[in-house]
Coordinates of C-alpha atoms in Angstrom, one line a residue:
Chain C
M17 CA -107.8 -99.2 190.7
I18 CA -108.6 -95.6 189.9
K19 CA -106.5 -93.8 187.3
L20 CA -106.8 -90.1 186.8
S21 CA -104.8 -89.8 183.6
V22 CA -106.8 -88.7 180.5
E23 CA -106.2 -88.7 176.8
V24 CA -106.9 -85.6 174.7
A25 CA -106.5 -86.9 171.2
S26 CA -102.9 -88.1 171.0
L27 CA -101.9 -86.5 174.3
T28 CA -101.8 -88.1 177.7
L29 CA -102.2 -85.9 180.7
R30 CA -101.6 -87.0 184.3
N31 CA -105.1 -85.8 185.3
P32 CA -107.9 -83.9 183.6
L33 CA -107.4 -80.5 185.3
M34 CA -105.5 -77.8 183.5
L35 CA -104.7 -74.2 184.2
A36 CA -106.9 -72.0 181.9
S37 CA -105.2 -69.4 179.8
G38 CA -105.2 -65.9 181.3
V39 CA -104.7 -66.7 185.0
L40 CA -101.3 -66.6 186.7
D41 CA -99.6 -67.7 183.6
E42 CA -97.4 -64.9 182.4
S43 CA -94.4 -65.9 184.5
Y44 CA -92.2 -69.0 184.9
E45 CA -92.6 -69.0 188.7
S46 CA -96.4 -68.9 188.7
M47 CA -96.8 -71.7 186.1
K48 CA -94.3 -73.8 187.9
K49 CA -96.2 -73.3 191.2
I50 CA -99.5 -74.3 189.6
W51 CA -97.9 -77.4 187.9
N52 CA -96.5 -78.4 191.3
S53 CA -99.9 -77.9 192.8
G54 CA -101.2 -80.7 190.8
A55 CA -102.4 -79.4 187.4
G56 CA -102.2 -81.9 184.5
A57 CA -101.0 -79.1 182.2
V58 CA -100.6 -75.3 182.3
I59 CA -101.9 -73.1 179.5
T60 CA -100.0 -69.9 179.1
K61 CA -101.3 -66.4 178.8
S62 CA -102.2 -65.7 175.2
I63 CA -99.0 -64.6 173.4
G64 CA -98.7 -62.4 170.3
K65 CA -96.0 -61.4 167.9
T66 CA -94.8 -58.4 169.8
A67 CA -95.1 -56.9 173.3
R68 CA -98.5 -55.6 174.3
A69 CA -99.1 -53.6 177.4
G70 CA -102.8 -54.3 177.7
Y71 CA -105.5 -51.9 178.8
P72 CA -105.1 -49.3 181.6
N73 CA -106.8 -50.0 184.9
P74 CA -109.5 -50.8 186.0
V75 CA -109.2 -54.1 184.3
V76 CA -111.3 -56.2 186.6
V77 CA -114.8 -56.1 188.2
N78 CA -114.9 -58.6 191.0
E79 CA -118.3 -59.5 192.3
D80 CA -119.9 -62.4 194.1
G81 CA -120.1 -65.3 191.7
Y82 CA -118.4 -63.7 188.7
L83 CA -115.5 -61.6 187.5
I84 CA -115.4 -59.4 184.5
N85 CA -112.0 -58.7 183.0
A86 CA -110.5 -56.6 180.2
M87 CA -106.8 -57.1 180.5
G88 CA -106.3 -56.5 176.8
L89 CA -104.0 -59.4 176.0
P90 CA -100.9 -58.1 177.7
N91 CA -97.9 -60.2 176.9
P92 CA -94.1 -59.7 176.3
G93 CA -94.2 -61.0 172.7
I94 CA -93.3 -64.5 171.6
D95 CA -89.5 -64.0 171.3
D96 CA -89.3 -62.9 175.0
F97 CA -91.9 -65.4 176.2
I98 CA -90.1 -68.4 174.5
N99 CA -87.5 -68.3 177.3
I100 CA -90.2 -69.0 179.9
I101 CA -91.8 -71.9 178.1
E102 CA -88.3 -73.3 177.3
K103 CA -87.5 -73.3 181.1
L104 CA -90.8 -75.0 181.9
N105 CA -90.4 -77.5 179.2
N106 CA -86.8 -78.4 180.4
E107 CA -88.4 -79.2 183.7
K108 CA -90.8 -81.6 182.0
I109 CA -93.8 -79.4 182.8
K110 CA -96.5 -79.8 180.2
V111 CA -97.0 -76.4 178.7
I112 CA -99.7 -75.6 176.3
T113 CA -99.0 -72.3 174.6
S114 CA -102.0 -70.0 173.9
I115 CA -101.5 -67.7 171.0
F116 CA -103.5 -64.8 169.4
A117 CA -103.1 -63.1 166.0
E118 CA -105.0 -61.4 163.3
N119 CA -104.8 -64.0 160.7
G120 CA -103.7 -67.6 159.8
D121 CA -100.2 -66.6 158.8
D122 CA -99.5 -64.9 162.0
F123 CA -101.0 -67.7 164.1
S124 CA -98.8 -70.1 162.2
Y125 CA -95.7 -68.0 162.7
L126 CA -96.4 -68.0 166.5
A127 CA -97.2 -71.7 166.6
K128 CA -93.9 -72.6 164.8
K129 CA -91.9 -70.4 167.3
A130 CA -93.6 -72.1 170.3
E131 CA -93.6 -75.7 168.9
Q132 CA -90.3 -76.8 170.2
Y133 CA -91.1 -76.2 173.8
S134 CA -94.9 -76.8 173.8
T135 CA -97.0 -79.8 174.4
A136 CA -99.8 -78.3 172.3
I137 CA -101.0 -75.0 170.9
E138 CA -104.2 -73.4 172.0
L139 CA -105.6 -70.9 169.5
N140 CA -107.3 -67.9 171.2
L141 CA -110.2 -67.4 168.8
S142 CA -112.4 -66.1 171.5
C143 CA -111.1 -63.2 173.6
P144 CA -114.3 -61.0 173.7
H145 CA -112.6 -57.6 174.2
A146 CA -109.8 -57.0 171.7
K147 CA -110.2 -55.3 168.4
G148 CA -109.5 -57.4 165.3
L149 CA -108.5 -60.3 167.5
G150 CA -110.0 -63.2 169.4
A151 CA -113.8 -63.4 169.1
E152 CA -113.9 -60.8 166.4
I153 CA -112.2 -63.3 164.0
G154 CA -113.3 -66.4 165.9
S155 CA -117.0 -65.8 165.4
N156 CA -116.7 -66.5 161.7
A157 CA -116.6 -70.1 160.7
D158 CA -114.6 -69.5 157.5
N159 CA -111.9 -67.6 159.4
V160 CA -111.7 -70.4 162.0
Y161 CA -111.4 -73.0 159.3
D162 CA -108.6 -71.1 157.6
I163 CA -106.7 -70.3 160.7
V164 CA -106.8 -73.8 162.1
K165 CA -105.8 -75.3 158.7
S166 CA -102.9 -72.9 158.4
V167 CA -101.6 -73.7 161.9
K168 CA -102.1 -77.4 161.4
S169 CA -100.0 -77.4 158.2
S170 CA -97.2 -75.5 160.1
V171 CA -96.7 -77.6 163.2
K172 CA -96.7 -81.3 164.2
I173 CA -97.9 -80.8 167.8
P174 CA -101.7 -80.9 168.7
V175 CA -103.6 -77.7 168.0
W176 CA -106.7 -76.8 170.1
A177 CA -109.2 -74.2 169.1
K178 CA -110.7 -72.2 172.0
L179 CA -114.1 -71.0 171.1
T180 CA -116.3 -68.1 172.0
P181 CA -119.7 -68.4 173.6
N182 CA -120.8 -65.0 172.2
I183 CA -122.5 -66.4 169.1
A184 CA -125.8 -68.1 168.3
D185 CA -124.4 -71.6 167.7
V186 CA -121.1 -72.7 169.0
S187 CA -121.3 -76.0 167.1
E188 CA -121.0 -74.1 163.7
I189 CA -117.5 -72.8 164.8
G190 CA -116.6 -76.2 166.4
I191 CA -117.3 -78.0 163.1
A192 CA -115.2 -75.4 161.2
A193 CA -112.3 -76.0 163.6
E194 CA -112.7 -79.8 163.2
E195 CA -112.8 -79.5 159.4
G196 CA -109.7 -77.3 159.6
G197 CA -107.9 -80.2 161.4
A198 CA -108.1 -79.1 165.0
D199 CA -107.1 -81.9 167.5
A200 CA -109.6 -80.6 170.1
V201 CA -112.0 -77.8 170.7
V202 CA -112.0 -75.8 174.0
A203 CA -115.2 -74.2 175.2
I204 CA -115.8 -71.6 176.5
N205 CA -113.9 -68.3 176.6
T206 CA -115.4 -65.5 178.7
V207 CA -118.9 -64.1 178.0
R208 CA -118.9 -60.5 176.8
A209 CA -120.0 -58.3 179.7
M210 CA -120.0 -54.8 181.1
A211 CA -120.5 -53.1 184.5
I212 CA -121.4 -49.5 185.0
D213 CA -120.8 -47.6 188.2
I214 CA -124.0 -45.7 188.8
K215 CA -122.3 -43.0 190.9
I216 CA -119.5 -42.3 188.5
K217 CA -122.0 -42.9 185.6
K218 CA -119.5 -44.6 183.4
P219 CA -118.4 -48.2 182.6
V220 CA -115.9 -49.4 185.2
L221 CA -113.5 -51.1 182.9
S222 CA -111.2 -48.8 181.0
N223 CA -112.0 -50.8 177.8
R224 CA -115.8 -50.6 178.8
Y225 CA -116.4 -54.1 177.5
G226 CA -114.9 -57.2 179.2
G227 CA -115.3 -60.9 179.5
M228 CA -117.1 -62.5 182.3
S229 CA -115.8 -65.6 184.0
G230 CA -116.4 -67.5 187.3
K231 CA -119.2 -69.6 188.8
A232 CA -122.0 -67.7 187.0
I233 CA -120.9 -68.8 183.5
K234 CA -120.8 -72.5 184.3
P235 CA -124.2 -73.2 182.8
V236 CA -123.2 -71.4 179.6
G237 CA -120.1 -73.6 179.4
I238 CA -122.0 -76.8 180.1
A239 CA -124.5 -76.0 177.3
A240 CA -121.7 -75.3 174.8
V241 CA -119.8 -78.5 175.7
Y242 CA -123.0 -80.5 175.5
K243 CA -123.8 -79.1 172.0
L244 CA -120.2 -79.6 170.8
Y245 CA -120.1 -83.2 172.0
E246 CA -123.0 -83.9 169.7
S247 CA -121.6 -81.9 166.8
V248 CA -117.9 -82.9 166.5
K249 CA -115.9 -86.1 166.8
I250 CA -112.7 -84.5 168.1
P251 CA -112.3 -84.2 171.9
V252 CA -114.0 -81.3 173.7
I253 CA -112.2 -79.6 176.6
G254 CA -114.5 -77.8 179.1
V255 CA -113.8 -74.5 180.8
G256 CA -115.9 -71.9 182.5
G257 CA -116.8 -71.5 186.2
I258 CA -115.3 -74.7 187.5
E259 CA -114.8 -74.5 191.3
S260 CA -115.3 -78.0 192.6
F261 CA -115.1 -81.7 191.8
E262 CA -118.9 -81.6 191.1
D263 CA -118.3 -79.0 188.4
V264 CA -115.6 -81.2 186.8
V265 CA -117.9 -84.2 186.8
E266 CA -120.7 -82.1 185.4
Y267 CA -118.5 -80.9 182.5
M268 CA -117.4 -84.4 181.8
M269 CA -120.9 -85.7 181.8
A270 CA -121.7 -83.0 179.3
G271 CA -118.9 -84.3 177.1
A272 CA -115.6 -82.8 178.2
C273 CA -112.6 -85.2 178.3
S274 CA -110.7 -82.7 180.4
V275 CA -111.2 -79.3 181.9
E276 CA -109.5 -76.0 182.5
I277 CA -109.7 -73.9 185.7
G278 CA -108.9 -70.2 185.9
T279 CA -110.9 -67.7 188.0
A280 CA -111.4 -70.1 190.9
I281 CA -107.7 -70.2 191.5
A282 CA -107.8 -66.5 192.5
R283 CA -110.7 -67.3 194.9
F284 CA -109.5 -70.5 196.4
G285 CA -105.7 -70.5 195.8
V286 CA -103.5 -73.0 193.9
N287 CA -104.3 -75.8 196.3
L288 CA -107.6 -76.1 194.5
F289 CA -106.1 -78.5 192.0
N290 CA -105.1 -81.0 194.7
K291 CA -108.4 -80.6 196.6
I292 CA -110.5 -81.3 193.5
L293 CA -108.3 -84.3 192.5
T294 CA -108.7 -85.8 195.9
E295 CA -112.4 -85.3 196.0
L296 CA -112.7 -86.5 192.4
Q297 CA -111.1 -89.8 193.3
I298 CA -113.5 -90.3 196.2
Y299 CA -116.4 -89.6 193.9
M300 CA -115.1 -92.0 191.3
K301 CA -114.6 -94.7 193.8
E302 CA -118.1 -94.3 195.2
N303 CA -119.5 -94.3 191.7
E304 CA -117.3 -97.1 190.4
Y305 CA -115.5 -95.2 187.7
D306 CA -112.0 -96.4 187.1
S307 CA -111.1 -93.6 184.7
P308 CA -112.4 -90.1 184.0
R309 CA -113.0 -91.3 180.5
E310 CA -115.9 -93.4 181.7
M311 CA -117.8 -90.2 182.7
V312 CA -117.4 -88.4 179.4
G313 CA -120.7 -87.7 177.7
V314 CA -122.9 -89.9 180.0
A315 CA -125.5 -87.2 180.2
H316 CA -126.3 -87.7 176.5
I317 CA -129.1 -90.1 175.5
N318 CA -126.6 -92.1 173.6
G319 CA -123.8 -91.4 176.0
Chain Z
M25 CA -116.1 -54.5 197.1
R26 CA -115.7 -51.4 195.0
R27 CA -117.2 -48.3 196.4
V28 CA -117.3 -44.6 195.5
T29 CA -116.4 -41.9 198.0
V30 CA -116.2 -38.2 197.9
I31 CA -112.8 -36.5 198.0
E32 CA -112.8 -34.3 201.1
T33 CA -109.4 -32.6 200.7
V34 CA -106.4 -32.6 198.4
E35 CA -103.2 -31.6 200.3
R36 CA -100.0 -30.7 198.4
E37 CA -97.0 -32.3 200.1
N38 CA -94.6 -30.8 197.6
N39 CA -94.6 -29.8 194.0
N40 CA -94.7 -33.5 192.9
T41 CA -96.7 -35.2 195.6
I42 CA -100.3 -34.9 196.9
T43 CA -102.3 -36.5 199.6
V44 CA -106.0 -37.2 198.9
R45 CA -108.3 -37.5 201.9
F46 CA -111.7 -39.2 201.9
R47 CA -114.1 -41.0 204.2
D48 CA -114.0 -44.8 204.4
D49 CA -115.4 -46.8 207.3
L50 CA -113.4 -50.0 206.7
C51 CA -110.6 -50.9 209.1
V52 CA -107.2 -50.5 207.6
M53 CA -104.0 -51.8 209.1
P54 CA -100.6 -50.0 208.8
G55 CA -99.0 -51.0 205.4
Q56 CA -102.1 -52.1 203.6
F57 CA -103.2 -50.5 200.4
Y58 CA -106.2 -49.6 198.4
M59 CA -106.8 -49.9 194.7
V60 CA -107.8 -46.3 194.0
W61 CA -109.6 -45.4 190.8
F62 CA -109.4 -41.7 189.8
P63 CA -111.9 -41.7 187.0
P64 CA -111.3 -41.3 184.1
I65 CA -107.5 -41.5 184.6
N66 CA -106.5 -44.8 186.0
E67 CA -106.7 -47.1 189.0
I68 CA -103.5 -47.5 191.0
P69 CA -102.4 -49.3 194.2
L70 CA -101.7 -46.8 197.0
S71 CA -100.6 -47.4 200.5
V72 CA -102.9 -45.9 203.1
S73 CA -101.0 -42.9 204.6
Y74 CA -103.8 -41.6 207.0
N75 CA -106.0 -43.9 209.1
G76 CA -109.1 -43.2 211.1
K77 CA -112.4 -41.7 209.8
L78 CA -110.7 -39.5 207.3
K79 CA -108.3 -41.7 205.5
G80 CA -105.7 -40.7 203.0
V81 CA -103.5 -41.9 200.2
T82 CA -100.3 -40.1 199.0
V83 CA -99.5 -40.0 195.3
K84 CA -96.2 -39.0 193.7
G85 CA -96.2 -38.1 190.0
I86 CA -93.9 -40.7 188.4
G87 CA -95.8 -42.2 185.5
K88 CA -98.2 -40.7 183.0
S89 CA -101.3 -41.3 185.2
T90 CA -99.8 -40.3 188.5
K91 CA -98.4 -37.1 186.9
K92 CA -101.9 -36.2 185.7
I93 CA -103.4 -36.9 189.2
V94 CA -100.7 -34.8 190.9
E95 CA -101.1 -32.0 188.4
G96 CA -104.7 -31.6 189.5
A97 CA -106.8 -33.7 187.3
V98 CA -108.6 -35.2 190.3
G99 CA -112.3 -35.2 190.2
D100 CA -114.8 -34.9 193.0
V101 CA -114.9 -38.6 193.7
I102 CA -112.7 -41.7 193.8
S103 CA -113.6 -45.4 193.8
L104 CA -111.9 -47.6 196.3
D105 CA -111.3 -51.3 196.4
G106 CA -109.6 -53.0 199.4
P107 CA -107.9 -52.5 201.7
Y108 CA -105.7 -55.2 200.4
G109 CA -102.5 -56.9 201.5
N110 CA -100.7 -57.9 204.7
Y111 CA -99.6 -55.3 207.3
F112 CA -96.7 -54.3 209.6
K113 CA -96.8 -56.0 213.0
P114 CA -94.3 -54.9 215.6
Y115 CA -91.5 -57.4 216.4
G116 CA -89.7 -56.6 219.6
N117 CA -89.5 -53.3 221.6
K118 CA -86.8 -51.5 219.7
I119 CA -87.7 -50.8 216.1
L120 CA -85.8 -49.1 213.3
A121 CA -87.9 -47.6 210.5
I122 CA -86.1 -46.5 207.3
A123 CA -87.9 -44.7 204.5
G124 CA -86.7 -43.4 201.2
G125 CA -88.6 -40.6 199.3
V126 CA -92.3 -41.2 199.1
G127 CA -91.8 -44.6 200.8
I128 CA -92.5 -42.9 204.1
A129 CA -96.2 -42.9 203.1
S130 CA -96.2 -46.7 203.3
I131 CA -94.7 -46.9 206.8
I132 CA -95.8 -43.7 208.5
L133 CA -98.9 -45.5 210.0
A134 CA -96.7 -48.3 211.3
I135 CA -94.4 -45.7 213.0
E136 CA -97.4 -44.0 214.6
S137 CA -99.0 -47.2 215.6
F138 CA -95.8 -48.7 217.1
H139 CA -95.1 -45.4 218.9
S140 CA -98.6 -45.3 220.4
M141 CA -97.9 -48.9 221.8
G142 CA -95.0 -47.4 223.7
L143 CA -92.3 -49.1 221.6
D144 CA -88.9 -47.4 221.1
I145 CA -88.8 -46.1 217.5
T146 CA -85.9 -44.8 215.6
T147 CA -86.8 -43.4 212.2
I148 CA -84.5 -42.5 209.3
I149 CA -86.1 -40.6 206.4
G150 CA -84.1 -39.9 203.3
A151 CA -84.6 -38.1 200.0
K152 CA -82.6 -36.7 197.1
K153 CA -83.2 -33.1 198.3
Y154 CA -85.1 -31.1 200.9
D155 CA -88.2 -30.5 198.6
E156 CA -88.8 -34.3 198.4
L157 CA -89.0 -34.9 202.2
I158 CA -92.6 -35.4 203.3
F159 CA -94.3 -36.3 206.6
M160 CA -91.3 -35.1 208.6
E161 CA -93.5 -33.6 211.4
R162 CA -95.6 -36.7 211.7
A163 CA -92.5 -39.0 211.8
N164 CA -90.6 -36.8 214.2
I165 CA -93.5 -36.7 216.7
S166 CA -93.8 -40.5 216.7
S167 CA -90.1 -41.3 216.9
D168 CA -87.8 -41.5 219.9
T169 CA -84.8 -40.9 217.6
F170 CA -85.4 -39.1 214.3
I171 CA -82.8 -38.6 211.6
V172 CA -83.1 -37.0 208.2
T173 CA -80.7 -37.5 205.3
T174 CA -80.6 -35.8 201.8
D175 CA -78.3 -36.9 199.0
D176 CA -77.3 -33.3 198.3
G177 CA -77.1 -32.2 202.0
S178 CA -79.9 -29.6 201.5
Y179 CA -81.4 -30.8 204.8
G180 CA -80.3 -33.0 207.7
E181 CA -77.3 -35.2 207.2
K182 CA -75.7 -35.3 203.7
G183 CA -75.7 -38.9 202.4
F184 CA -77.8 -42.0 202.2
T185 CA -80.2 -43.6 204.7
V186 CA -78.3 -46.9 204.3
N187 CA -75.1 -45.5 205.7
I188 CA -76.8 -44.1 208.7
A189 CA -78.7 -47.3 209.2
E190 CA -75.6 -49.4 209.0
K191 CA -73.9 -47.3 211.7
L192 CA -77.0 -47.4 214.0
I193 CA -77.4 -51.1 213.6
A194 CA -73.8 -51.7 214.7
E195 CA -74.2 -49.4 217.7
K196 CA -77.8 -50.1 219.0
K197 CA -79.5 -53.4 219.4
F198 CA -82.7 -53.2 217.3
D199 CA -85.2 -56.1 217.5
S200 CA -86.6 -55.4 214.0
I201 CA -86.5 -53.1 211.0
I202 CA -89.2 -51.9 208.7
T203 CA -88.5 -50.2 205.4
C204 CA -90.0 -48.8 202.3
G205 CA -88.4 -46.8 199.5
P206 CA -86.4 -47.4 196.3
E207 CA -85.8 -51.1 196.0
I208 CA -82.0 -50.8 195.6
M209 CA -82.1 -49.1 199.1
M210 CA -84.3 -51.8 200.6
K211 CA -82.0 -54.5 199.1
K212 CA -79.1 -53.0 201.0
I213 CA -81.1 -52.7 204.2
V214 CA -82.3 -56.3 204.0
D215 CA -78.7 -57.5 203.3
I216 CA -77.4 -55.6 206.3
S217 CA -80.3 -56.9 208.5
L218 CA -79.8 -60.5 207.5
K219 CA -76.1 -60.2 208.2
S220 CA -76.8 -58.7 211.6
N221 CA -79.4 -61.3 212.3
I222 CA -82.2 -58.7 212.8
K223 CA -85.8 -59.3 211.6
V224 CA -86.6 -57.1 208.6
Y225 CA -89.9 -56.3 206.8
A226 CA -89.9 -54.5 203.5
S227 CA -92.9 -53.1 201.6
I228 CA -92.4 -54.0 197.9
E229 CA -93.9 -52.3 194.8
R230 CA -94.7 -53.7 191.4
I231 CA -97.1 -52.9 188.5
M232 CA -100.4 -54.1 189.7
K233 CA -103.5 -54.6 187.6
C234 CA -106.1 -56.9 189.0
A235 CA -105.0 -56.9 192.7
I236 CA -106.9 -60.2 193.3
G237 CA -104.3 -62.8 192.2
I238 CA -105.4 -63.4 188.7
C239 CA -103.3 -61.5 186.2
D240 CA -99.7 -62.3 187.2
S241 CA -98.6 -58.7 186.7
C242 CA -97.2 -58.3 190.2
V243 CA -95.4 -61.6 190.3
F244 CA -92.4 -61.5 192.6
G245 CA -90.5 -64.7 192.7
A246 CA -93.0 -67.4 193.7
Y247 CA -95.2 -64.7 195.3
H248 CA -97.6 -62.0 194.1
I249 CA -97.5 -58.6 195.7
C250 CA -101.3 -58.4 195.8
M251 CA -101.9 -61.8 197.5
D252 CA -98.7 -62.4 199.5
G253 CA -97.5 -58.8 200.1
P254 CA -96.9 -56.0 199.9
I255 CA -94.8 -56.7 203.0
F256 CA -92.1 -59.4 202.8
T257 CA -89.7 -60.7 205.4
G258 CA -85.9 -60.8 205.0
E259 CA -86.2 -64.6 205.0
Q260 CA -88.6 -64.5 202.0
L261 CA -86.6 -61.8 200.2
K262 CA -83.3 -63.6 200.4
D263 CA -84.7 -66.3 198.2
I264 CA -86.2 -64.0 195.6
P265 CA -83.7 -63.4 192.8
D266 CA -85.7 -60.5 191.3
F267 CA -85.5 -58.5 194.6
G268 CA -83.3 -55.4 194.1
K269 CA -82.6 -56.4 190.5
W270 CA -85.6 -56.9 188.2
K271 CA -89.2 -55.9 187.8
H272 CA -91.8 -56.5 185.1
G273 CA -93.3 -53.9 182.7
F274 CA -96.9 -53.6 181.6
S275 CA -96.5 -56.3 179.0
G276 CA -94.7 -58.7 181.5
E277 CA -91.3 -58.0 180.1
K278 CA -88.4 -58.0 182.5
I279 CA -86.9 -54.6 183.3
K280 CA -83.6 -53.9 185.2
L281 CA -84.2 -51.9 188.3

């Protein structure tokens, strides 16, 4: 009997696929639609203390195999957004609230506000294109330790740290998050990137720099998850370039206990969740796995 | 695929609206839109208002960026992405087209295309005042019946498109209605159409950022304008509580229409 449910530390999810932060997750309607399409949880757009409009257009560069975005963390602010997660929570939808801030106190403030209606908190320590936020603070192990510790002392629900790949050694930050008390680490956020239009002779994105996602970054994510699995004892959640059940299995074999999917939804539609779950079950049956847990980390020598 | 094209002409429709013409070889259907980047100002979704070899988009100065564009800060080139979105298909033989203000730019190609198919087209164009009426010649040539309204009576009939439409719908038997304009106007048109049991198609506008179904900016009920629109049927619209009432701002906050 195949069971798709997974445990992420103390949490149980109905299946290992989650909606990644930043994609179709600023509105109640979109997140509900994705939950109804089969996701095991939905992770919200990253929310800050006050409303933020984000960067002017162009905000995306869409090419075969990858997408570069610099949305600029647009969000209506926690006090406004709380109404959305409350509605989702009332309908028993598992919502993980992604938050961003400049320091531990502000992260804790946001986490406390979201706690009542959230299944868990995901700390955005990794957005690669926002000044004084995301990867700018999340690239420093001491900062990460302090922020996670501060948030952990403020809320009782699980706290996940989403890590940046734009550093030499992701495990150093992963260990800092674990020591700060994180319940799980999430890898990876987007890879810092830029595109220049050679006719206009300028960067395409209004912010110039953006974050790359999509199929092309999967190997970067796999390497990060593999490294983290050997470096920390807390669960690792894989994200980056997942488009198929094969990608999910690959991330799990690298060490991910569950995964997040984002960019692929724009390419293949929300039915992707159901498609992957169906194919994953067939794969598990053929390979005699009863639970996704049995695949986690098998690519490691001591897996 | 994003591509750069040279601006061939910039035509002034009135003191607050311009049409930019350029070459693009891709096939565009009536009602579809491009994401048009006017470097270094901004990239905005614009309905295609001229088809064929020399295509065109029409911009009204409303926000900070569109004002800059209309005031002449247009360079030599633009970058295009698209065409995106669904398009107007003719339903039946007798079609009523209703446009408010610059909304005519989104339905003028449908009017011309339906007319060239030999369908019976009635067009109502409305604006606040005479200066704001655009594409009158084009709409007139392609319509069997053509009516203009202005709120202040400075041209055509004094009053609103909705009142004329309501009267015509009661008198004539239209097979379908297409509309684009202020959403409050479209809401009234859709309500009348649903009550009268006539198919209606409305082109909806929201803030659009990515245009590829990622960012959630143009969320519209359970739909997104970029992926599911911009044209919605009366059947869809009657189940969207935001229609005619709410839109989202740049940070996702709800704003009353």
